[in-house]
PDB file of C-alpha atoms in Angstrom:
ATOM      1  CA  ALA A   1      30.481  -9.465   4.536  1.00  0.00           C
ATOM      2  CA  ASP A   2      29.775  -6.015   5.959  1.00  0.00           C
ATOM      3  CA  ILE A   3      27.371  -5.469   8.862  1.00  0.00           C
ATOM      4  CA  LYS A   4      26.610  -1.972  10.174  1.00  0.00           C
ATOM      5  CA  GLY A   5      24.170  -0.746  12.761  1.00  0.00           C
ATOM      6  CA  LEU A   6      23.428  -1.213  16.402  1.00  0.00           C
ATOM      7  CA  VAL A   7      21.704  -3.565  18.797  1.00  0.00           C
ATOM      8  CA  ARG A   8      19.776  -1.957  21.627  1.00  0.00           C
ATOM      9  CA  LYS A   9      19.347  -4.056  24.794  1.00  0.00           C
ATOM     10  CA  PRO A  10      21.766  -6.726  23.493  1.00  0.00           C
ATOM     11  CA  PHE A  11      21.764  -8.810  26.680  1.00  0.00           C
ATOM     12  CA  SER A  12      18.041  -8.637  27.405  1.00  0.00           C
ATOM     13  CA  ASP A  13      15.316 -11.130  26.514  1.00  0.00           C
ATOM     14  CA  ASN A  14      14.223  -8.739  23.740  1.00  0.00           C
ATOM     15  CA  PRO A  15      17.236  -7.348  21.882  1.00  0.00           C
ATOM     16  CA  GLU A  16      16.435  -4.657  19.297  1.00  0.00           C
ATOM     17  CA  PRO A  17      18.789  -4.882  16.308  1.00  0.00           C
ATOM     18  CA  ASP A  18      18.795  -2.239  13.593  1.00  0.00           C
ATOM     19  CA  LEU A  19      21.280  -3.563  11.068  1.00  0.00           C
ATOM     20  CA  ALA A  20      22.310  -3.223   7.436  1.00  0.00           C
ATOM     21  CA  VAL A  21      23.963  -6.273   5.894  1.00  0.00           C
ATOM     22  CA  ASN A  22      25.870  -6.514   2.618  1.00  0.00           C
ATOM     23  CA  ALA A  23      27.498  -9.821   1.802  1.00  0.00           C
ATOM     24  CA  LYS A  24      28.657 -11.981  -1.090  1.00  0.00           C
ATOM     25  CA  PHE A  25      29.556 -15.638  -0.673  1.00  0.00           C
ATOM     26  CA  ASP A  26      30.789 -18.321  -3.038  1.00  0.00           C
ATOM     27  CA  LEU A  27      29.947 -21.646  -1.418  1.00  0.00           C
ATOM     28  CA  PRO A  28      31.431 -24.968  -2.513  1.00  0.00           C
ATOM     29  CA  ALA A  29      29.265 -28.005  -3.158  1.00  0.00           C
ATOM     30  CA  PHE A  30      28.579 -29.982   0.010  1.00  0.00           C
ATOM     31  CA  LYS A  31      26.787 -33.079   1.302  1.00  0.00           C
ATOM     32  CA  SER A  32      25.076 -33.852   4.582  1.00  0.00           C
ATOM     33  CA  ALA A  33      28.179 -35.803   5.662  1.00  0.00           C
ATOM     34  CA  ASP A  34      30.174 -32.537   5.434  1.00  0.00           C
ATOM     35  CA  LEU A  35      28.028 -30.815   8.097  1.00  0.00           C
ATOM     36  CA  PRO A  36      28.285 -31.952  11.738  1.00  0.00           C
ATOM     37  CA  PHE A  37      24.738 -30.983  12.705  1.00  0.00           C
ATOM     38  CA  PRO A  38      21.977 -33.503  13.496  1.00  0.00           C
ATOM     39  CA  GLN A  39      19.328 -31.215  11.902  1.00  0.00           C
ATOM     40  CA  VAL A  40      20.853 -31.659   8.425  1.00  0.00           C
ATOM     41  CA  PRO A  41      18.702 -34.116   6.446  1.00  0.00           C
ATOM     42  CA  PRO A  42      20.520 -37.324   5.479  1.00  0.00           C
ATOM     43  CA  GLY A  43      21.332 -37.598   1.784  1.00  0.00           C
ATOM     44  CA  LEU A  44      21.447 -33.809   1.259  1.00  0.00           C
ATOM     45  CA  GLN A  45      23.622 -32.729  -1.705  1.00  0.00           C
ATOM     46  CA  VAL A  46      23.891 -29.019  -2.464  1.00  0.00           C
ATOM     47  CA  PRO A  47      25.727 -27.884  -5.621  1.00  0.00           C
ATOM     48  CA  ALA A  48      28.230 -25.018  -5.576  1.00  0.00           C
ATOM     49  CA  SER A  49      26.379 -21.744  -5.168  1.00  0.00           C
ATOM     50  CA  LYS A  50      26.666 -17.973  -4.934  1.00  0.00           C
ATOM     51  CA  VAL A  51      24.749 -15.864  -2.437  1.00  0.00           C
ATOM     52  CA  GLU A  52      24.417 -12.061  -2.430  1.00  0.00           C
ATOM     53  CA  VAL A  53      22.597 -10.176   0.327  1.00  0.00           C
ATOM     54  CA  ALA A  54      21.810  -6.489   0.739  1.00  0.00           C
ATOM     55  CA  ALA A  55      19.250  -6.124   3.508  1.00  0.00           C
ATOM     56  CA  SER A  56      18.380  -3.904   6.444  1.00  0.00           C
ATOM     57  CA  GLY A  57      16.027  -4.027   9.364  1.00  0.00           C
ATOM     58  CA  GLY A  58      15.441  -5.564  12.727  1.00  0.00           C
ATOM     59  CA  MET A  59      13.125  -7.906  14.583  1.00  0.00           C
ATOM     60  CA  ASP A  60       9.942  -6.250  13.270  1.00  0.00           C
ATOM     61  CA  SER A  61      10.710  -5.813   9.581  1.00  0.00           C
ATOM     62  CA  VAL A  62      13.391  -6.549   7.011  1.00  0.00           C
ATOM     63  CA  GLU A  63      13.879  -4.869   3.647  1.00  0.00           C
ATOM     64  CA  PHE A  64      15.728  -6.803   0.961  1.00  0.00           C
ATOM     65  CA  SER A  65      17.428  -4.557  -1.572  1.00  0.00           C
ATOM     66  CA  ARG A  66      18.830  -7.767  -2.993  1.00  0.00           C
ATOM     67  CA  LEU A  67      18.798 -11.380  -1.926  1.00  0.00           C
ATOM     68  CA  ARG A  68      20.177 -13.497  -4.752  1.00  0.00           C
ATOM     69  CA  LEU A  69      20.898 -17.208  -4.824  1.00  0.00           C
ATOM     70  CA  ALA A  70      22.531 -18.884  -7.816  1.00  0.00           C
ATOM     71  CA  LEU A  71      22.869 -22.681  -7.923  1.00  0.00           C
ATOM     72  CA  GLY A  72      24.204 -23.620 -11.353  1.00  0.00           C
ATOM     73  CA  LYS A  73      21.575 -22.497 -13.906  1.00  0.00           C
ATOM     74  CA  ASN A  74      19.094 -21.727 -11.111  1.00  0.00           C
ATOM     75  CA  ASP A  75      19.161 -17.987 -10.426  1.00  0.00           C
ATOM     76  CA  LEU A  76      16.637 -16.473  -7.983  1.00  0.00           C
ATOM     77  CA  GLU A  77      16.512 -12.891  -6.691  1.00  0.00           C
ATOM     78  CA  VAL A  78      14.187 -11.477  -4.025  1.00  0.00           C
ATOM     79  CA  THR A  79      13.540  -7.779  -3.331  1.00  0.00           C
ATOM     80  CA  GLY A  80      11.006  -6.099  -1.058  1.00  0.00           C
ATOM     81  CA  LYS A  81       9.909  -6.173   2.578  1.00  0.00           C
ATOM     82  CA  VAL A  82       8.653  -8.512   5.242  1.00  0.00           C
ATOM     83  CA  LYS A  83       6.819  -6.535   7.944  1.00  0.00           C
ATOM     84  CA  SER A  84       5.209  -7.305  11.307  1.00  0.00           C
ATOM     85  CA  MET A  85       7.561 -10.252  11.763  1.00  0.00           C
ATOM     86  CA  ARG A  86       6.829 -10.603  15.490  1.00  0.00           C
ATOM     87  CA  SER A  87       3.085 -10.826  14.876  1.00  0.00           C
ATOM     88  CA  ALA A  88       1.198 -14.067  14.381  1.00  0.00           C
ATOM     89  CA  ASP A  89       0.760 -13.151  10.702  1.00  0.00           C
ATOM     90  CA  PRO A  90       3.738 -11.331   9.111  1.00  0.00           C
ATOM     91  CA  VAL A  91       3.043  -9.205   6.015  1.00  0.00           C
ATOM     92  CA  LEU A  92       4.802  -9.772   2.669  1.00  0.00           C
ATOM     93  CA  ASP A  93       5.593  -7.249  -0.038  1.00  0.00           C
ATOM     94  CA  LEU A  94       8.099  -9.176  -2.158  1.00  0.00           C
ATOM     95  CA  LEU A  95       9.117  -9.581  -5.779  1.00  0.00           C
ATOM     96  CA  LEU A  96      10.669 -12.933  -6.732  1.00  0.00           C
ATOM     97  CA  LYS A  97      12.567 -12.960 -10.032  1.00  0.00           C
ATOM     98  CA  CYS A  98      13.917 -16.245 -11.268  1.00  0.00           C
ATOM     99  CA  ARG A  99      16.053 -15.480 -14.295  1.00  0.00           C
ATOM    100  CA  SER A 100      16.303 -19.188 -14.979  1.00  0.00           C
ATOM    101  CA  PHE A 101      15.597 -22.531 -13.399  1.00  0.00           C
ATOM    102  CA  ALA A 102      16.774 -25.985 -14.410  1.00  0.00           C
ATOM    103  CA  LEU A 103      14.982 -28.563 -12.298  1.00  0.00           C
ATOM    104  CA  ASP A 104      17.299 -31.425 -13.265  1.00  0.00           C
ATOM    105  CA  GLU A 105      20.113 -29.575 -11.424  1.00  0.00           C
ATOM    106  CA  LEU A 106      17.963 -29.516  -8.257  1.00  0.00           C
ATOM    107  CA  THR A 107      16.970 -33.193  -8.449  1.00  0.00           C
ATOM    108  CA  PRO A 108      20.058 -34.478  -6.566  1.00  0.00           C
ATOM    109  CA  VAL A 109      19.549 -32.127  -3.575  1.00  0.00           C
ATOM    110  CA  THR A 110      17.560 -34.576  -1.388  1.00  0.00           C
ATOM    111  CA  PRO A 111      16.502 -38.224  -1.548  1.00  0.00           C
ATOM    112  CA  GLU A 112      12.893 -37.032  -2.015  1.00  0.00           C
ATOM    113  CA  THR A 113      13.734 -34.848  -5.018  1.00  0.00           C
ATOM    114  CA  ARG A 114      15.845 -37.648  -6.535  1.00  0.00           C
ATOM    115  CA  GLU A 115      12.795 -39.953  -6.377  1.00  0.00           C
ATOM    116  CA  MET A 116      10.678 -37.286  -8.094  1.00  0.00           C
ATOM    117  CA  LYS A 117      13.033 -37.169 -11.114  1.00  0.00           C
ATOM    118  CA  LEU A 118      12.396 -33.456 -11.658  1.00  0.00           C
ATOM    119  CA  GLY A 119      13.024 -31.996 -15.107  1.00  0.00           C
ATOM    120  CA  GLY A 120      12.411 -28.880 -17.167  1.00  0.00           C
ATOM    121  CA  THR A 121      13.521 -25.282 -17.448  1.00  0.00           C
ATOM    122  CA  GLY A 122      12.018 -21.817 -17.368  1.00  0.00           C
ATOM    123  CA  PHE A 123      11.848 -18.448 -15.658  1.00  0.00           C
ATOM    124  CA  PHE A 124       9.339 -16.415 -13.644  1.00  0.00           C
ATOM    125  CA  ALA A 125       8.596 -13.114 -11.918  1.00  0.00           C
ATOM    126  CA  LEU A 126       6.089 -13.205  -9.076  1.00  0.00           C
ATOM    127  CA  SER A 127       4.845 -10.659  -6.567  1.00  0.00           C
ATOM    128  CA  LEU A 128       3.778 -11.828  -3.110  1.00  0.00           C
ATOM    129  CA  SER A 129       1.766  -9.336  -1.071  1.00  0.00           C
ATOM    130  CA  GLY A 130      -0.374  -9.365   2.025  1.00  0.00           C
ATOM    131  CA  PRO A 131      -0.469 -11.352   5.249  1.00  0.00           C
ATOM    132  CA  LEU A 132       1.485 -14.625   5.207  1.00  0.00           C
ATOM    133  CA  SER A 133      -1.622 -16.654   6.066  1.00  0.00           C
ATOM    134  CA  LYS A 134      -3.491 -15.379   2.990  1.00  0.00           C
ATOM    135  CA  PHE A 135      -1.137 -13.590   0.606  1.00  0.00           C
ATOM    136  CA  LEU A 136      -1.769 -12.555  -2.998  1.00  0.00           C
ATOM    137  CA  VAL A 137       0.334 -13.821  -5.908  1.00  0.00           C
ATOM    138  CA  GLY A 138       0.638 -12.202  -9.316  1.00  0.00           C
ATOM    139  CA  GLY A 139       3.105 -12.466 -12.153  1.00  0.00           C
ATOM    140  CA  LYS A 140       4.270 -14.551 -15.072  1.00  0.00           C
ATOM    141  CA  MET A 141       6.007 -17.889 -15.546  1.00  0.00           C
ATOM    142  CA  LYS A 142       7.324 -19.498 -18.702  1.00  0.00           C
ATOM    143  CA  PHE A 143       8.371 -23.148 -18.591  1.00  0.00           C
ATOM    144  CA  GLN A 144       9.443 -25.907 -20.948  1.00  0.00           C
ATOM    145  CA  GLY A 145       9.700 -29.682 -20.564  1.00  0.00           C
ATOM    146  CA  ILE A 146       8.501 -29.697 -16.942  1.00  0.00           C
ATOM    147  CA  GLY A 147       8.177 -33.175 -15.526  1.00  0.00           C
ATOM    148  CA  ALA A 148       8.278 -35.213 -12.341  1.00  0.00           C
ATOM    149  CA  THR A 149       7.319 -38.584 -10.977  1.00  0.00           C
ATOM    150  CA  VAL A 150       4.531 -38.142  -8.433  1.00  0.00           C
ATOM    151  CA  ALA A 151       3.192 -41.126  -6.456  1.00  0.00           C
ATOM    152  CA  GLY A 152       4.858 -43.430  -8.990  1.00  0.00           C
ATOM    153  CA  LEU A 153       3.129 -41.703 -11.907  1.00  0.00           C
ATOM    154  CA  PRO A 154       5.474 -40.067 -14.438  1.00  0.00           C
ATOM    155  CA  LEU A 155       4.280 -36.645 -15.612  1.00  0.00           C
ATOM    156  CA  ALA A 156       6.335 -35.223 -18.458  1.00  0.00           C
ATOM    157  CA  ASP A 157       6.855 -32.503 -21.036  1.00  0.00           C
ATOM    158  CA  PHE A 158       4.624 -29.704 -19.763  1.00  0.00           C
ATOM    159  CA  THR A 159       5.371 -26.493 -21.671  1.00  0.00           C
ATOM    160  CA  GLY A 160       3.651 -23.138 -21.549  1.00  0.00           C
ATOM    161  CA  THR A 161       3.165 -19.738 -20.014  1.00  0.00           C
ATOM    162  CA  ALA A 162       1.232 -18.880 -16.892  1.00  0.00           C
ATOM    163  CA  PHE A 163       0.226 -15.250 -16.499  1.00  0.00           C
ATOM    164  CA  SER A 164      -1.840 -13.348 -14.001  1.00  0.00           C
ATOM    165  CA  SER A 165      -2.762  -9.745 -14.745  1.00  0.00           C
ATOM    166  CA  SER A 166      -4.444  -9.603 -11.351  1.00  0.00           C
ATOM    167  CA  THR A 167      -3.542 -11.399  -8.162  1.00  0.00           C
ATOM    168  CA  THR A 168      -4.491 -14.819  -6.888  1.00  0.00           C
ATOM    169  CA  ASN A 169      -5.141 -15.420  -3.207  1.00  0.00           C
ATOM    170  CA  ILE A 170      -3.078 -18.193  -1.592  1.00  0.00           C
ATOM    171  CA  SER A 171      -4.020 -19.411   1.899  1.00  0.00           C
ATOM    172  CA  LEU A 172      -1.607 -21.359   4.053  1.00  0.00           C
TER     173      LEU A 172
END
């Protein structure tokens, strides 16, 4: 890991960091029992993973040149900016690229996901833009064999492509 920059007013109630971070980590698989923190959900099981970060910014905005997380066949990369982070409604300008996902590898992560019996594979590229409370989503997703058990009802074998040439408004 490499961190460069400065922190103005480091011992005040409002420190002002201006940092650039570059890091690569290979993390071993772990379970909730391996972490001595009460906030860790019981039954958590995280597979071995790789994390790469290249980001810069401070308390008001962060720019991600690269934020990549790889868990087995699940490979997600985020680039872009998050602005106005101290405001009540931060602003997104992000691109999420998932080179591949394999939901069955994520099923064991928590007791809730184990009960859902997730399955299927695919990839996607999505843009997220606008205020967090009402951001716009655009992009493409291709998936195969998607399935889950929801409220005791098994849903299985969904295959297709979802595409948006414009953006769709999502409100939180």
